[in-house]
Each structure stands twice: as structure tokens, then as C-alpha cells.
Coordinates of N, CA and C in Angstrom, one line a residue:
Chain T
X1 N -1.9 -14.4 -27.5 CA -2.2 -12.9 -27.3 C -1.6 -12.2 -29.3
X2 N -1.4 -10.9 -29.1 CA -1.0 -10.9 -30.7 C 0.6 -11.0 -31.0
X3 N 1.1 -11.7 -32.3 CA 1.9 -11.9 -32.5 C 2.5 -11.8 -33.9
X4 N 3.6 -11.6 -34.4 CA 4.0 -11.8 -36.0 C 5.4 -12.6 -36.0
X5 N 5.0 -13.4 -37.4 CA 5.9 -14.5 -37.7 C 6.8 -14.1 -39.0
X6 N 8.3 -13.7 -39.2 CA 8.3 -13.7 -40.4 C 9.3 -14.4 -40.7
X7 N 9.3 -15.0 -42.1 CA 10.8 -15.6 -42.5 C 12.2 -15.2 -42.1
X8 N 12.9 -16.4 -42.0 CA 14.1 -16.1 -41.3 C 15.1 -15.4 -42.8
X9 N 16.2 -15.1 -42.0 CA 16.6 -14.7 -42.9 C 18.2 -15.3 -43.0
X10 N 19.3 -14.9 -43.9 CA 19.5 -13.9 -44.4 C 18.9 -14.3 -45.6
X11 N 18.4 -13.3 -46.5 CA 18.5 -13.5 -48.0 C 19.2 -12.4 -49.0
X12 N 19.5 -13.3 -50.0 CA 21.0 -12.4 -50.5 C 20.4 -13.2 -52.2
X13 N 20.1 -11.9 -53.1 CA 19.4 -11.9 -54.6 C 20.2 -11.1 -55.1
X14 N 20.4 -11.2 -56.5 CA 21.0 -10.4 -57.9 C 19.7 -9.4 -58.0
X15 N 20.7 -8.5 -58.3 CA 19.9 -7.5 -59.0 C 18.8 -7.8 -60.0
X16 N 17.7 -6.9 -59.6 CA 16.9 -7.4 -60.5 C 15.7 -8.6 -60.3
X17 N 16.3 -9.1 -59.3 CA 15.4 -10.6 -58.7 C 13.8 -10.4 -58.4
X18 N 13.4 -11.5 -58.2 CA 12.1 -10.6 -57.4 C 12.2 -11.2 -55.9
X19 N 11.5 -10.5 -55.0 CA 11.7 -10.5 -53.9 C 10.5 -10.6 -53.0
X20 N 10.3 -11.8 -52.4 CA 8.9 -12.3 -51.6 C 9.7 -12.3 -50.0
X21 N 9.0 -11.6 -49.3 CA 9.8 -11.7 -47.7 C 8.1 -12.1 -47.1
X22 N 8.1 -13.4 -46.6 CA 6.9 -13.7 -45.6 C 6.6 -13.1 -44.3
X23 N 5.4 -12.9 -44.0 CA 5.0 -12.4 -42.8 C 3.9 -13.3 -42.6
X24 N 3.5 -13.8 -41.3 CA 1.8 -14.0 -40.9 C 1.8 -13.3 -39.7
X25 N 0.6 -13.4 -38.8 CA 0.4 -12.8 -37.6 C -0.8 -13.1 -37.0
X26 N -0.6 -13.3 -35.9 CA -1.9 -13.5 -35.1 C -2.5 -12.2 -34.3
X27 N -4.0 -12.1 -34.3 CA -4.1 -10.9 -34.0 C -5.8 -11.6 -33.3
X28 N -5.9 -10.8 -32.2 CA -7.5 -10.8 -31.7 C -8.3 -10.5 -32.4
X29 N -8.3 -9.0 -32.9 CA -9.2 -8.8 -33.8 C -8.6 -8.3 -35.2
X30 N -9.0 -6.8 -35.6 CA -8.7 -6.3 -36.4 C -7.2 -5.9 -36.9
X31 N -6.1 -6.2 -36.6 CA -5.0 -5.2 -36.6 C -4.5 -4.5 -37.7
X32 N -3.4 -3.1 -37.9 CA -3.2 -3.1 -39.0 C -1.8 -3.7 -38.9
X33 N -1.8 -3.5 -40.6 CA -0.5 -4.1 -40.3 C 0.4 -3.2 -41.3
X34 N 2.2 -3.6 -40.8 CA 3.0 -2.9 -41.3 C 4.5 -3.4 -41.7
X35 N 5.3 -2.5 -42.7 CA 5.9 -2.7 -43.0 C 7.5 -1.7 -42.9
X36 N 8.6 -2.2 -42.0 CA 9.4 -1.6 -41.7 C 10.4 -1.3 -42.2
X37 N 11.8 -0.5 -42.6 CA 12.8 -0.9 -43.4 C 13.9 -0.3 -42.6
X38 N 15.0 -0.9 -41.9 CA 16.3 -0.5 -41.5 C 17.3 -0.5 -42.3
X39 N 18.0 0.6 -42.8 CA 19.5 0.6 -43.4 C 20.1 0.8 -42.4
X40 N 21.6 0.1 -42.8 CA 22.7 0.0 -42.0 C 23.1 1.4 -41.2
X41 N 22.8 1.1 -40.0 CA 23.3 2.2 -39.3 C 21.9 3.6 -38.9
X42 N 21.0 2.8 -39.2 CA 19.9 3.5 -39.0 C 18.8 3.3 -38.4
X43 N 17.7 3.9 -38.1 CA 16.3 3.7 -37.6 C 15.5 2.9 -38.0
X44 N 14.4 2.4 -38.0 CA 13.8 2.1 -38.5 C 12.6 2.8 -39.2
X45 N 11.9 3.0 -40.6 CA 11.9 3.5 -41.3 C 10.1 2.8 -42.1
X46 N 9.0 3.4 -41.8 CA 7.9 3.1 -42.3 C 8.0 3.1 -44.4
X47 N 7.8 1.7 -44.4 CA 8.0 2.0 -46.2 C 6.4 1.3 -46.4
X48 N 5.6 0.7 -45.7 CA 4.2 0.9 -46.1 C 3.2 0.3 -45.4
X49 N 1.9 0.2 -45.6 CA 1.2 -0.1 -44.3 C -0.3 -0.3 -44.8
X50 N -1.0 -1.2 -44.4 CA -2.3 -1.4 -44.6 C -3.1 -2.0 -43.4
X51 N -4.7 -0.9 -43.4 CA -5.9 -0.9 -42.2 C -6.6 -1.5 -42.4
X52 N -6.7 -2.8 -43.4 CA -8.1 -3.3 -43.1 C -7.8 -4.3 -43.8
X53 N -8.7 -5.3 -44.2 CA -8.4 -6.4 -45.3 C -8.4 -6.0 -46.6
X54 N -7.8 -6.7 -47.4 CA -7.7 -6.5 -48.7 C -7.2 -5.6 -49.6
X55 N -6.6 -5.0 -48.2 CA -5.7 -3.4 -49.3 C -4.7 -4.0 -49.0
X56 N -4.2 -3.1 -50.0 CA -2.8 -3.2 -50.9 C -2.0 -1.8 -50.3
X57 N -0.9 -2.7 -49.4 CA 0.0 -1.2 -48.8 C 1.4 -1.4 -49.9
X58 N 1.7 0.1 -51.0 CA 2.8 0.3 -51.4 C 3.4 1.4 -51.5
X59 N 5.0 1.2 -51.4 CA 6.0 2.3 -51.7 C 7.2 2.0 -52.3
X60 N 7.8 2.6 -53.0 CA 9.2 2.3 -53.8 C 9.1 1.1 -54.7
X61 N 8.3 0.8 -55.0 CA 8.2 -0.2 -55.3 C 7.8 -1.9 -55.0
X62 N 7.5 -1.7 -54.0 CA 7.3 -2.5 -52.6 C 5.7 -2.7 -52.6
X63 N 5.2 -3.9 -52.5 CA 4.1 -4.1 -52.4 C 3.1 -4.7 -51.0
X64 N 2.2 -5.3 -50.6 CA 2.1 -6.1 -49.6 C -0.1 -6.0 -49.4
X65 N -0.2 -7.1 -49.8 CA -1.5 -7.2 -49.5 C -2.2 -8.0 -48.3
X66 N -2.8 -7.2 -47.6 CA -3.2 -7.6 -46.7 C -4.6 -8.9 -46.9
X67 N -4.0 -10.0 -46.0 CA -5.2 -10.8 -46.5 C -5.0 -11.5 -45.0
X68 N -6.5 -11.5 -45.0 CA -6.9 -12.1 -43.6 C -7.5 -13.8 -43.4
X69 N -7.9 -13.7 -44.7 CA -7.9 -15.8 -44.5 C -6.8 -16.1 -44.2
X70 N -5.8 -15.6 -44.9 CA -4.5 -16.6 -44.5 C -3.7 -15.5 -43.8
X71 N -4.3 -14.4 -43.0 CA -3.6 -14.0 -42.0 C -2.3 -13.4 -42.4
X72 N -1.8 -13.2 -43.5 CA -0.5 -12.9 -44.2 C -0.9 -11.6 -44.8
X73 N 0.6 -11.2 -45.3 CA 1.2 -9.5 -45.3 C 2.7 -9.7 -45.9
X74 N 2.6 -10.3 -46.7 CA 3.9 -10.7 -47.6 C 4.5 -9.7 -48.2
X75 N 5.5 -9.2 -48.1 CA 5.9 -8.0 -48.7 C 6.7 -8.5 -50.5
X76 N 6.6 -7.9 -51.7 CA 7.0 -8.1 -52.8 C 7.5 -6.9 -53.2
X77 N 8.8 -7.2 -54.6 CA 9.0 -6.3 -55.0 C 9.5 -7.1 -56.4
X78 N 9.4 -6.8 -57.4 CA 9.3 -7.7 -58.9 C 11.2 -6.9 -59.2
X79 N 11.7 -6.2 -58.9 CA 13.0 -6.1 -59.3 C 13.5 -5.1 -58.1
X80 N 14.7 -6.1 -57.8 CA 15.5 -5.5 -56.3 C 16.4 -4.9 -57.0
X81 N 16.9 -4.0 -56.4 CA 18.2 -2.8 -56.6 C 19.4 -3.2 -55.5
X82 N 20.5 -2.7 -55.7 CA 21.0 -3.4 -54.2 C 21.1 -1.6 -53.4
X83 N 20.5 -1.0 -53.5 CA 19.9 0.0 -53.1 C 19.0 -0.7 -51.9
X84 N 18.0 -1.9 -52.0 CA 17.3 -2.1 -51.0 C 17.9 -3.1 -50.1
X85 N 19.1 -3.3 -50.0 CA 19.8 -4.0 -49.3 C 19.5 -3.4 -48.1
X86 N 18.5 -4.0 -46.7 CA 18.8 -3.7 -45.2 C 17.8 -5.0 -45.0
X87 N 17.4 -4.4 -43.2 CA 17.0 -5.3 -43.1 C 14.9 -4.6 -43.0
X88 N 14.2 -5.6 -42.7 CA 12.9 -5.7 -42.9 C 12.1 -6.5 -42.1
X89 N 11.1 -5.4 -41.5 CA 10.5 -5.8 -40.3 C 9.3 -5.7 -40.4
X90 N 8.5 -7.1 -40.1 CA 6.7 -6.8 -40.6 C 6.3 -6.2 -38.7
X91 N 5.1 -5.6 -38.5 CA 4.6 -5.3 -37.3 C 2.8 -5.1 -37.9
X92 N 2.6 -5.6 -36.8 CA 1.2 -5.3 -36.0 C 0.6 -4.0 -35.1
X93 N -0.2 -3.8 -35.2 CA -0.7 -3.0 -34.0 C -2.6 -2.7 -34.3
X94 N -2.8 -3.0 -32.6 CA -4.4 -3.3 -32.5 C -5.0 -2.5 -31.8
X95 N -6.2 -1.9 -32.0 CA -6.5 -1.2 -31.2 C -6.7 -1.5 -29.6
X96 N -7.2 -2.8 -29.4 CA -7.9 -2.6 -28.3 C -6.3 -3.5 -27.4
X97 N -5.0 -3.7 -27.9 CA -3.7 -3.3 -27.2 C -3.1 -2.5 -27.1
X98 N -4.1 -1.5 -27.1 CA -3.8 0.2 -26.8 C -2.4 0.5 -28.3
X99 N -1.7 1.2 -27.7 CA -0.5 1.6 -28.9 C 0.8 1.3 -28.9
X100 N 0.5 -0.4 -28.4 CA 1.8 -1.3 -28.6 C 1.8 -1.9 -30.2
X101 N 2.9 -1.8 -30.3 CA 3.4 -2.8 -31.8 C 3.7 -3.8 -31.2
X102 N 3.6 -4.9 -32.4 CA 3.8 -6.3 -32.5 C 5.2 -6.3 -33.7
X103 N 6.3 -6.3 -33.6 CA 7.3 -6.4 -35.0 C 8.0 -7.8 -34.9
X104 N 7.9 -8.5 -36.0 CA 8.6 -9.5 -36.1 C 10.1 -9.5 -35.8
X105 N 10.5 -10.5 -36.4 CA 12.1 -10.4 -35.7 C 13.0 -9.5 -37.2
X106 N 12.8 -9.7 -38.3 CA 13.3 -8.9 -39.1 C 14.1 -9.6 -40.2
X107 N 14.0 -9.9 -41.4 CA 14.6 -10.1 -42.0 C 15.8 -9.7 -43.1
X108 N 16.8 -10.2 -43.0 CA 17.7 -9.3 -43.8 C 18.0 -9.3 -45.2
X109 N 18.3 -8.6 -46.0 CA 18.5 -8.7 -47.3 C 19.7 -8.1 -48.0
X110 N 20.3 -8.8 -48.9 CA 21.4 -8.3 -49.4 C 21.3 -8.5 -50.9
X111 N 21.5 -7.6 -51.5 CA 21.4 -7.5 -53.3 C 22.6 -7.4 -53.9
X112 N 23.3 -7.9 -54.4 CA 24.2 -8.2 -55.1 C 24.3 -7.1 -56.3
X113 N 25.0 -6.7 -57.3 CA 24.9 -6.5 -58.4 C 25.4 -7.4 -59.5
Chain B
X1 N 9.1 19.3 -39.8 CA 9.0 18.3 -38.5 C 10.5 17.7 -38.4
X2 N 11.3 17.7 -37.0 CA 12.2 17.3 -37.1 C 12.7 16.0 -36.4
X3 N 11.6 15.2 -36.4 CA 11.4 13.9 -36.2 C 11.7 13.6 -34.9
X4 N 12.1 12.2 -34.2 CA 12.1 11.7 -33.2 C 13.7 12.2 -33.1
X5 N 14.0 12.9 -31.6 CA 15.4 13.6 -31.3 C 15.8 12.0 -30.2
X6 N 17.2 11.5 -30.3 CA 17.8 10.9 -29.8 C 19.3 11.4 -29.1
X7 N 19.9 11.4 -28.2 CA 21.2 11.9 -28.1 C 21.6 11.3 -26.6
X8 N 22.8 11.1 -27.0 CA 23.8 11.0 -27.6 C 23.6 9.9 -28.8
X9 N 24.0 10.0 -29.9 CA 23.9 9.3 -31.2 C 25.1 7.8 -30.5
X10 N 26.4 8.3 -29.7 CA 26.7 7.1 -29.4 C 27.4 7.8 -28.2
X11 N 27.7 6.8 -27.2 CA 27.9 6.7 -26.1 C 28.5 5.1 -25.5
X12 N 30.2 5.6 -25.1 CA 31.2 4.7 -24.7 C 31.5 4.7 -23.3
X13 N 31.3 4.0 -22.5 CA 31.2 3.9 -20.9 C 31.5 2.9 -20.6
X14 N 32.0 2.9 -19.3 CA 33.4 1.8 -18.5 C 31.8 1.0 -17.3
X15 N 31.9 -0.2 -17.6 CA 31.1 -1.3 -16.5 C 31.0 -0.1 -15.3
X16 N 30.0 -0.3 -14.6 CA 29.5 0.3 -13.1 C 29.7 1.7 -13.7
X17 N 29.2 2.3 -14.6 CA 29.1 3.7 -14.7 C 27.7 4.2 -14.9
X18 N 26.9 5.5 -14.8 CA 25.5 5.5 -15.0 C 25.6 5.9 -16.5
X19 N 24.2 5.6 -17.0 CA 24.5 6.1 -18.4 C 23.2 6.7 -18.4
X20 N 22.9 7.7 -19.2 CA 21.3 8.4 -19.7 C 21.0 8.9 -20.7
X21 N 20.4 8.2 -21.4 CA 19.9 8.1 -23.4 C 18.4 9.1 -23.0
X22 N 18.6 9.8 -23.9 CA 17.5 11.3 -24.0 C 16.3 10.9 -25.1
X23 N 15.3 11.7 -25.3 CA 14.4 11.2 -26.2 C 13.5 12.7 -26.4
X24 N 13.5 12.9 -27.1 CA 12.8 14.0 -27.5 C 11.7 13.3 -28.6
X25 N 10.4 12.9 -28.2 CA 9.1 12.5 -29.2 C 9.0 13.5 -30.2
X26 N 8.0 13.3 -31.2 CA 7.4 14.4 -32.2 C 6.8 14.8 -31.4
X27 N 6.3 16.3 -31.6 CA 5.6 17.1 -31.0 C 4.0 16.8 -31.4
X28 N 3.4 16.6 -30.3 CA 1.8 16.2 -30.4 C 1.8 14.6 -30.7
X29 N 2.9 13.9 -30.3 CA 2.4 13.2 -30.5 C 2.5 11.8 -28.9
X30 N 1.3 11.0 -28.5 CA 1.3 10.8 -27.1 C 1.8 9.4 -26.6
X31 N 2.3 8.7 -27.4 CA 2.8 7.7 -27.1 C 4.6 7.3 -27.5
X32 N 5.4 6.8 -26.4 CA 6.6 6.7 -26.4 C 7.0 5.6 -26.6
X33 N 8.0 5.1 -26.9 CA 8.5 3.7 -26.5 C 10.3 3.7 -26.7
X34 N 10.4 2.4 -26.0 CA 11.7 2.7 -25.7 C 12.0 1.2 -26.0
X35 N 13.1 0.7 -27.1 CA 13.3 -0.2 -27.7 C 15.0 -0.6 -28.0
X36 N 15.1 -1.9 -27.5 CA 17.0 -1.8 -27.7 C 16.8 -3.1 -28.6
X37 N 18.1 -3.2 -29.5 CA 18.2 -3.9 -30.6 C 19.7 -4.3 -30.8
X38 N 19.7 -5.7 -30.8 CA 21.0 -6.7 -30.6 C 21.3 -7.4 -31.9
X39 N 22.4 -8.0 -32.0 CA 22.2 -9.4 -33.3 C 21.6 -10.6 -32.4
X40 N 21.8 -10.3 -31.3 CA 21.7 -11.9 -30.5 C 20.0 -11.9 -30.2
X41 N 19.1 -10.9 -30.0 CA 18.4 -10.6 -29.4 C 17.2 -9.9 -30.0
X42 N 17.8 -9.2 -31.3 CA 17.1 -8.0 -32.2 C 16.4 -7.1 -32.0
X43 N 15.3 -7.3 -31.9 CA 14.4 -5.4 -31.2 C 13.1 -6.0 -30.0
X44 N 14.0 -5.7 -29.2 CA 13.1 -5.6 -28.2 C 12.7 -4.3 -27.4
X45 N 10.9 -4.1 -27.4 CA 10.4 -3.3 -26.6 C 10.8 -3.2 -25.3
X46 N 11.7 -2.4 -24.7 CA 11.6 -2.2 -23.1 C 10.4 -1.6 -22.3
X47 N 10.2 -0.4 -22.7 CA 9.1 0.3 -21.9 C 8.1 0.9 -22.9
X48 N 7.3 1.5 -22.8 CA 5.9 2.4 -23.2 C 5.4 3.1 -22.5
X49 N 4.8 4.6 -22.9 CA 4.5 5.6 -22.0 C 3.4 6.1 -23.1
X50 N 2.0 6.2 -22.3 CA 1.3 6.7 -22.9 C 0.8 8.1 -22.4
X51 N 0.6 9.4 -23.2 CA 0.3 10.5 -22.0 C 1.5 10.7 -20.7
X52 N 2.6 10.3 -21.2 CA 3.3 10.3 -20.3 C 3.3 9.3 -18.7
X53 N 2.2 8.2 -18.9 CA 2.4 7.3 -18.1 C 2.7 5.9 -18.6
X54 N 4.2 5.4 -18.1 CA 4.3 4.2 -18.1 C 3.4 3.3 -18.0
X55 N 3.0 2.2 -19.1 CA 2.3 1.3 -19.1 C 2.7 0.0 -19.2
X56 N 3.7 -0.4 -20.0 CA 3.7 -1.4 -19.8 C 5.2 -1.5 -19.5
X57 N 6.1 -2.0 -18.8 CA 7.6 -1.8 -18.7 C 8.0 -3.4 -18.3
X58 N 7.4 -4.1 -19.0 CA 7.6 -5.9 -18.6 C 9.0 -5.9 -19.3
X59 N 9.6 -5.4 -20.2 CA 10.4 -5.6 -21.1 C 11.4 -5.2 -20.5
X60 N 11.7 -4.5 -19.8 CA 12.7 -3.8 -18.8 C 13.5 -5.0 -18.6
X61 N 15.0 -5.1 -18.6 CA 15.6 -6.3 -18.0 C 15.8 -6.9 -16.8
X62 N 16.3 -5.3 -16.0 CA 16.5 -5.7 -14.2 C 15.9 -4.3 -13.7
X63 N 16.6 -4.2 -12.4 CA 16.0 -3.5 -11.9 C 17.3 -1.9 -11.9
X64 N 18.7 -2.4 -12.9 CA 19.1 -1.7 -13.5 C 18.9 -0.5 -14.0
X65 N 17.7 -0.6 -15.0 CA 17.0 0.5 -15.7 C 16.1 1.0 -15.4
X66 N 16.2 2.3 -16.1 CA 14.6 2.3 -15.5 C 14.6 3.6 -16.6
X67 N 13.1 4.0 -16.9 CA 12.6 5.2 -17.6 C 11.5 6.0 -17.0
X68 N 12.0 7.2 -17.4 CA 10.7 8.3 -16.9 C 10.4 9.0 -17.9
X69 N 9.0 9.9 -18.1 CA 9.1 10.6 -19.1 C 7.9 12.2 -17.9
X70 N 9.1 12.7 -17.9 CA 8.8 14.0 -16.8 C 7.4 14.8 -17.5
X71 N 7.8 14.8 -19.3 CA 6.6 16.0 -19.9 C 6.1 15.4 -21.3
X72 N 5.6 15.7 -22.0 CA 5.4 14.8 -23.3 C 6.4 15.3 -23.6
X73 N 7.4 16.4 -24.1 CA 8.3 15.9 -25.1 C 9.7 15.9 -24.7
X74 N 9.6 14.6 -23.8 CA 11.1 14.4 -23.0 C 10.7 13.0 -22.2
X75 N 12.0 12.5 -22.3 CA 11.9 10.9 -21.6 C 13.1 10.5 -21.4
X76 N 13.9 9.8 -20.3 CA 15.1 9.0 -20.2 C 15.0 7.4 -20.1
X77 N 16.3 7.3 -20.8 CA 16.3 5.8 -20.5 C 17.7 5.7 -19.5
X78 N 17.5 5.4 -18.1 CA 19.1 5.3 -17.4 C 19.4 3.8 -17.0
X79 N 20.6 3.4 -17.1 CA 21.1 2.5 -16.6 C 22.3 2.6 -15.5
X80 N 21.9 1.8 -14.4 CA 23.1 1.9 -13.0 C 22.9 1.6 -12.7
X81 N 24.1 0.0 -12.2 CA 25.5 0.5 -12.5 C 25.2 -0.3 -14.6
X82 N 26.2 0.4 -15.5 CA 26.0 -0.5 -16.6 C 27.2 -2.0 -16.8
X83 N 26.7 -2.4 -17.4 CA 27.3 -4.2 -17.6 C 27.7 -3.8 -19.1
X84 N 28.7 -4.5 -19.4 CA 28.9 -5.2 -21.2 C 27.9 -5.4 -22.1
X85 N 27.2 -6.5 -21.3 CA 26.0 -7.0 -21.9 C 24.8 -6.1 -22.2
X86 N 24.9 -4.6 -21.9 CA 24.1 -3.5 -22.0 C 24.6 -3.0 -23.3
X87 N 25.5 -3.7 -24.0 CA 25.8 -3.1 -25.3 C 25.0 -3.1 -26.5
X88 N 24.4 -2.4 -27.2 CA 23.2 -2.2 -28.1 C 22.9 -1.0 -28.3
X89 N 22.2 -1.3 -29.4 CA 21.5 0.3 -29.8 C 20.4 0.8 -29.6
X90 N 20.2 1.5 -28.7 CA 18.7 2.1 -28.2 C 17.9 2.9 -28.7
X91 N 16.7 2.7 -29.3 CA 15.4 3.3 -30.2 C 14.4 3.8 -29.6
X92 N 14.6 4.8 -29.9 CA 13.3 5.5 -29.0 C 11.9 5.7 -30.2
X93 N 10.6 5.4 -30.3 CA 9.9 5.7 -30.9 C 8.7 6.5 -30.4
X94 N 8.4 6.9 -31.4 CA 6.6 8.0 -30.9 C 5.5 8.1 -31.6
X95 N 4.5 7.8 -31.3 CA 3.4 7.6 -32.4 C 2.3 8.1 -31.6
X96 N 0.8 9.2 -32.5 CA 0.1 9.4 -32.6 C -0.7 9.2 -31.6
X97 N -2.0 9.8 -31.4 CA -3.1 9.3 -30.5 C -4.2 8.1 -30.9
X98 N -4.3 7.2 -30.8 CA -5.6 6.5 -30.9 C -5.5 5.3 -31.6
X99 N -5.6 5.5 -33.2 CA -5.8 4.8 -34.0 C -5.1 3.3 -34.3
X100 N -5.1 2.4 -34.6 CA -4.3 1.9 -34.8 C -3.6 1.9 -35.9
X101 N -4.0 2.6 -37.2 CA -3.3 2.4 -37.8 C -2.2 3.6 -38.0
X102 N -2.3 4.0 -36.6 CA -0.9 5.4 -36.8 C 0.4 4.3 -36.5
X103 N 1.3 5.1 -37.7 CA 2.6 4.6 -37.4 C 3.2 4.7 -36.3
X104 N 4.7 3.8 -35.9 CA 5.4 4.4 -34.9 C 6.5 5.1 -35.7
X105 N 7.1 6.6 -35.0 CA 8.4 6.7 -35.8 C 9.4 6.5 -35.0
X106 N 10.5 6.4 -35.6 CA 11.4 6.2 -34.9 C 12.8 6.7 -35.1
X107 N 13.3 7.4 -33.6 CA 14.9 8.1 -34.0 C 15.7 7.7 -34.4
X108 N 16.7 7.7 -34.5 CA 18.4 7.4 -35.2 C 18.7 5.9 -33.9
X109 N 18.8 6.4 -33.4 CA 19.1 5.6 -32.2 C 20.5 6.0 -31.2
X110 N 20.5 5.3 -30.4 CA 21.8 5.4 -29.6 C 22.5 4.2 -29.4
X111 N 24.0 4.3 -29.9 CA 24.8 3.4 -29.8 C 25.1 3.2 -28.7
X112 N 25.3 2.3 -27.8 CA 25.8 2.2 -26.3 C 26.9 1.1 -26.6
X113 N 28.0 1.7 -26.1 CA 29.1 0.6 -25.7 C 29.7 0.5 -24.6
X114 N 29.7 -0.3 -23.7 CA 30.1 -0.3 -22.4 C 31.6 -1.5 -21.7
X115 N 32.2 -1.2 -21.7 CA 33.9 -1.9 -21.5 C 33.5 -1.8 -20.2

């Protein structure tokens, strides 16, 4: 069945460091891929998405490229800020599994000044 | 748009009491999801509805949990009787029709504490 695997956290970085959070997926067809972010005390918010192979999603300086050959959707940011401290979830959705989402376990990021 | 609305935002109750969590999805969305989030187990899908019909309730932990969606604009998640291990943040999310590219929109969550 469909699934998403994320790198384990927590991740601690200094401000302005480069961020990579790895995400790989298993799907039977052609899923859409998403990154969600959860700030402390809040619900999950969509950060970015990509709907087909080689698409690049981007938002707020974050980027992720849909790599079908490696079944990956790694999240990157060139220079993190303290305000990026949050939990990041990778997710997929596939049309033939209906409207269900499959979420990864989440990766906690703390950025220190 | 007001987004997904959940109430109450916080609930503290004693073991054995009935708890009802409420959700109003975004207008026009036809799928609704209930999740539970804890430190130990992360984000778990409890149940989801499509066009007000429960599609998959395999994540509902036990018979003490029940969910209903009487119409397109309202859903409830009920726990009866509640137990301390039910303490968690419960999220509701909704999604538009059809395409896998449509994202889920999450509510702010209800933080439940059972003492």
C-alpha cells in the first residue's frame, strides 16, 4: 500500500544554515506530494506541493522536487530562520485510493540564533 | 473563508465522562477527516467521510469512539466513556472533490485532557 517515510528528528540547526529533510514514498500509481508545516500549538498548514514528476513546489524559501526515479520529495531551504522552527510532515495522495492522505511521522526542526 | 472550524479548542474532563468534539468543514468541501495527535503515536487518521458517508473507520481505536456527519457542514467525534489515554489533540480536516492534487485543510485542533 501507499506510505511515506521521513527522516527521524529532531533536527537542530543554527540560523542561516542549510536545511534538508528527506522524504521517500511508496505508491501504486502517480501520487501528488505535499509538505505540511505545524507551528507550536497550531494545526497543519500546507507548505508546498507537487502533482507530477519533476515538478518543483516552492513557498517561503522552501523547495521540494518530485523525483519519480528515486521516489523522493526532499524538503530544502538554503538559509533557515528561527521562525522556521516547527514540525514538518511529508504526505501523499493518490486518486485511486480516494481522498485519503498518507502522512509521514513528522520531523521536528529547531533553529537556534 | 473562515477555514475549518473546531470546537471546543480545549476540553478538560474526568474519566468516564462523555466528550463531544465538533467540526465545521470548509463550505463546498466533500471530504472530512478526523485525526488524533500525540507525542507517542504522532498523527493518526481515525476516520474519514466522503459526501457525508464514512469511508474508512479502521483507525478508530475502539467502540468508545464514534463519529457522525449528519450533513455537509457538520461532524462530531464522540468518546464515551473517556479515559486518560484519550488525552491528545484532535484535528479535523476537509478537502475538495476529486483530484489527488487537492490539499487537506486542517482546523486548529481540540486539545483534550482526561483526568
